[in-house]
Short mmCIF file of C-alpha atoms in Angstrom, two decimals:
data_model
loop_
_atom_site.label_atom_id
_atom_site.label_comp_id
_atom_site.label_asym_id
_atom_site.label_seq_id
_atom_site.Cartn_x
_atom_site.Cartn_y
_atom_site.Cartn_z
CA MET A 1 105.80 82.83 96.24
CA ARG A 2 101.96 83.34 96.36
CA GLU A 3 100.37 84.79 93.32
CA VAL A 4 97.12 86.56 92.86
CA THR A 5 95.38 86.84 89.48
CA VAL A 6 94.04 90.03 88.08
CA GLN A 7 90.48 88.77 88.51
CA GLU A 8 91.19 87.89 92.08
CA LEU A 9 92.40 91.37 92.70
CA LYS A 10 89.35 92.78 91.01
CA ASN A 11 87.18 90.62 93.36
CA LYS A 12 89.11 91.99 96.31
CA ILE A 13 88.62 95.66 95.11
CA ASP A 14 84.68 94.93 94.32
CA ASN A 15 84.22 93.34 97.71
CA ASN A 16 86.06 96.09 99.64
CA GLU A 17 88.36 93.61 101.18
CA GLU A 18 91.17 94.94 103.46
CA PHE A 19 94.49 94.70 101.53
CA GLN A 20 97.39 96.87 100.54
CA LEU A 21 98.52 97.34 96.84
CA ILE A 22 102.09 98.33 96.26
CA ASP A 23 103.21 99.28 92.77
CA VAL A 24 107.03 98.80 92.37
CA ARG A 25 107.29 100.47 88.95
CA GLU A 26 109.03 103.87 88.36
CA PRO A 27 107.00 107.07 88.92
CA PHE A 28 106.75 107.96 85.22
CA GLU A 29 105.17 104.32 84.67
CA TYR A 30 102.93 104.87 87.55
CA GLU A 31 101.74 108.38 86.14
CA THR A 32 100.81 106.71 82.78
CA SER A 33 98.45 104.04 84.55
CA ASN A 34 97.97 102.82 87.82
CA LEU A 35 95.54 100.43 89.99
CA ASN A 36 95.40 103.10 92.89
CA GLY A 37 98.36 101.30 94.72
CA ILE A 38 101.02 103.01 96.66
CA ASN A 39 103.96 103.69 94.32
CA ILE A 40 107.27 102.50 95.84
CA PRO A 41 109.86 101.92 93.06
CA LEU A 42 111.84 98.68 93.24
CA SER A 43 115.10 100.43 93.84
CA GLY A 44 113.56 102.01 97.14
CA VAL A 45 111.45 99.03 98.44
CA VAL A 46 113.68 97.97 101.19
CA ILE A 47 114.30 101.58 102.14
CA GLU A 48 110.60 102.37 102.34
CA ALA A 49 109.61 98.97 103.73
CA ASP A 50 108.12 100.93 106.72
CA LYS A 51 105.38 102.12 104.20
CA ILE A 52 104.37 98.59 103.75
CA SER A 53 101.79 96.78 106.01
CA LYS A 54 102.74 93.69 107.85
CA ASP A 55 99.24 92.82 109.31
CA ILE A 56 97.01 92.79 106.32
CA PRO A 57 97.51 90.99 102.84
CA VAL A 58 99.78 92.93 100.47
CA ILE A 59 99.62 92.51 96.79
CA VAL A 60 102.77 93.67 94.96
CA GLN A 61 102.53 94.62 91.17
CA CYS A 62 104.46 95.81 88.46
CA ARG A 63 104.26 95.90 84.54
CA SER A 64 104.51 92.03 83.97
CA GLY A 65 105.12 90.45 87.42
CA LYS A 66 109.00 90.24 87.26
CA ARG A 67 109.86 93.42 89.24
CA SER A 68 107.11 92.73 91.81
CA ALA A 69 108.55 89.20 92.21
CA GLN A 70 112.05 90.60 92.97
CA ALA A 71 110.49 93.04 95.48
CA ILE A 72 108.77 90.29 97.19
CA MET A 73 112.02 88.30 97.69
CA LEU A 74 113.81 91.49 98.98
CA LEU A 75 110.93 92.17 101.44
CA GLU A 76 110.60 88.38 102.53
CA ASN A 77 114.42 88.91 103.50
CA GLU A 78 113.19 91.73 105.72
CA GLY A 79 110.69 89.50 107.55
CA PHE A 80 107.52 90.02 105.48
CA THR A 81 105.21 86.94 105.37
CA ASN A 82 101.95 88.57 103.87
CA LEU A 83 102.98 89.15 100.31
CA SER A 84 101.55 88.06 97.08
CA ASN A 85 102.58 88.88 93.39
CA LEU A 86 100.10 90.20 90.82
CA LYS A 87 100.43 87.49 88.11
CA GLY A 88 101.04 89.29 84.86
CA GLY A 89 101.05 92.66 86.22
CA ILE A 90 99.15 95.77 84.87
CA LEU A 91 99.55 94.20 81.30
CA ALA A 92 97.34 91.31 82.48
CA TRP A 93 94.76 93.92 84.11
CA LYS A 94 94.63 95.64 80.75
CA GLU A 95 94.14 92.46 78.86
CA GLU A 96 91.56 90.78 81.18
CA ILE A 97 89.91 93.81 83.15
CA ASP A 98 90.24 97.15 81.44
CA PRO A 99 91.20 97.29 77.81
CA GLU A 100 91.03 101.01 77.76
CA LEU A 101 93.86 101.25 80.26
CA ASP A 102 97.01 103.05 78.97
CA VAL A 103 100.13 101.02 79.12
CA TYR A 104 103.48 101.34 77.49
#
């Protein structure tokens, strides 16, 4: 499974690179803090797979990287080949990029 560090994600954002960010946390978690990705909870990721791009890089994130890894495994079974996991999730983002970010 490919992984992207939070610094690599920040560079992609800063350079306006084309990619899609999918946040597989629950809506209440997303409301607390998010990185402006599309919120598709893990439980619905296969059902809502049509919202996920197949022709540009997709970074999947959650709180720590575990649920996003599960989501990637499920989506790869659906034929996705363009997915990367955000290593350490939003907790790593807070630690390395934005210490002011609210996380639980």
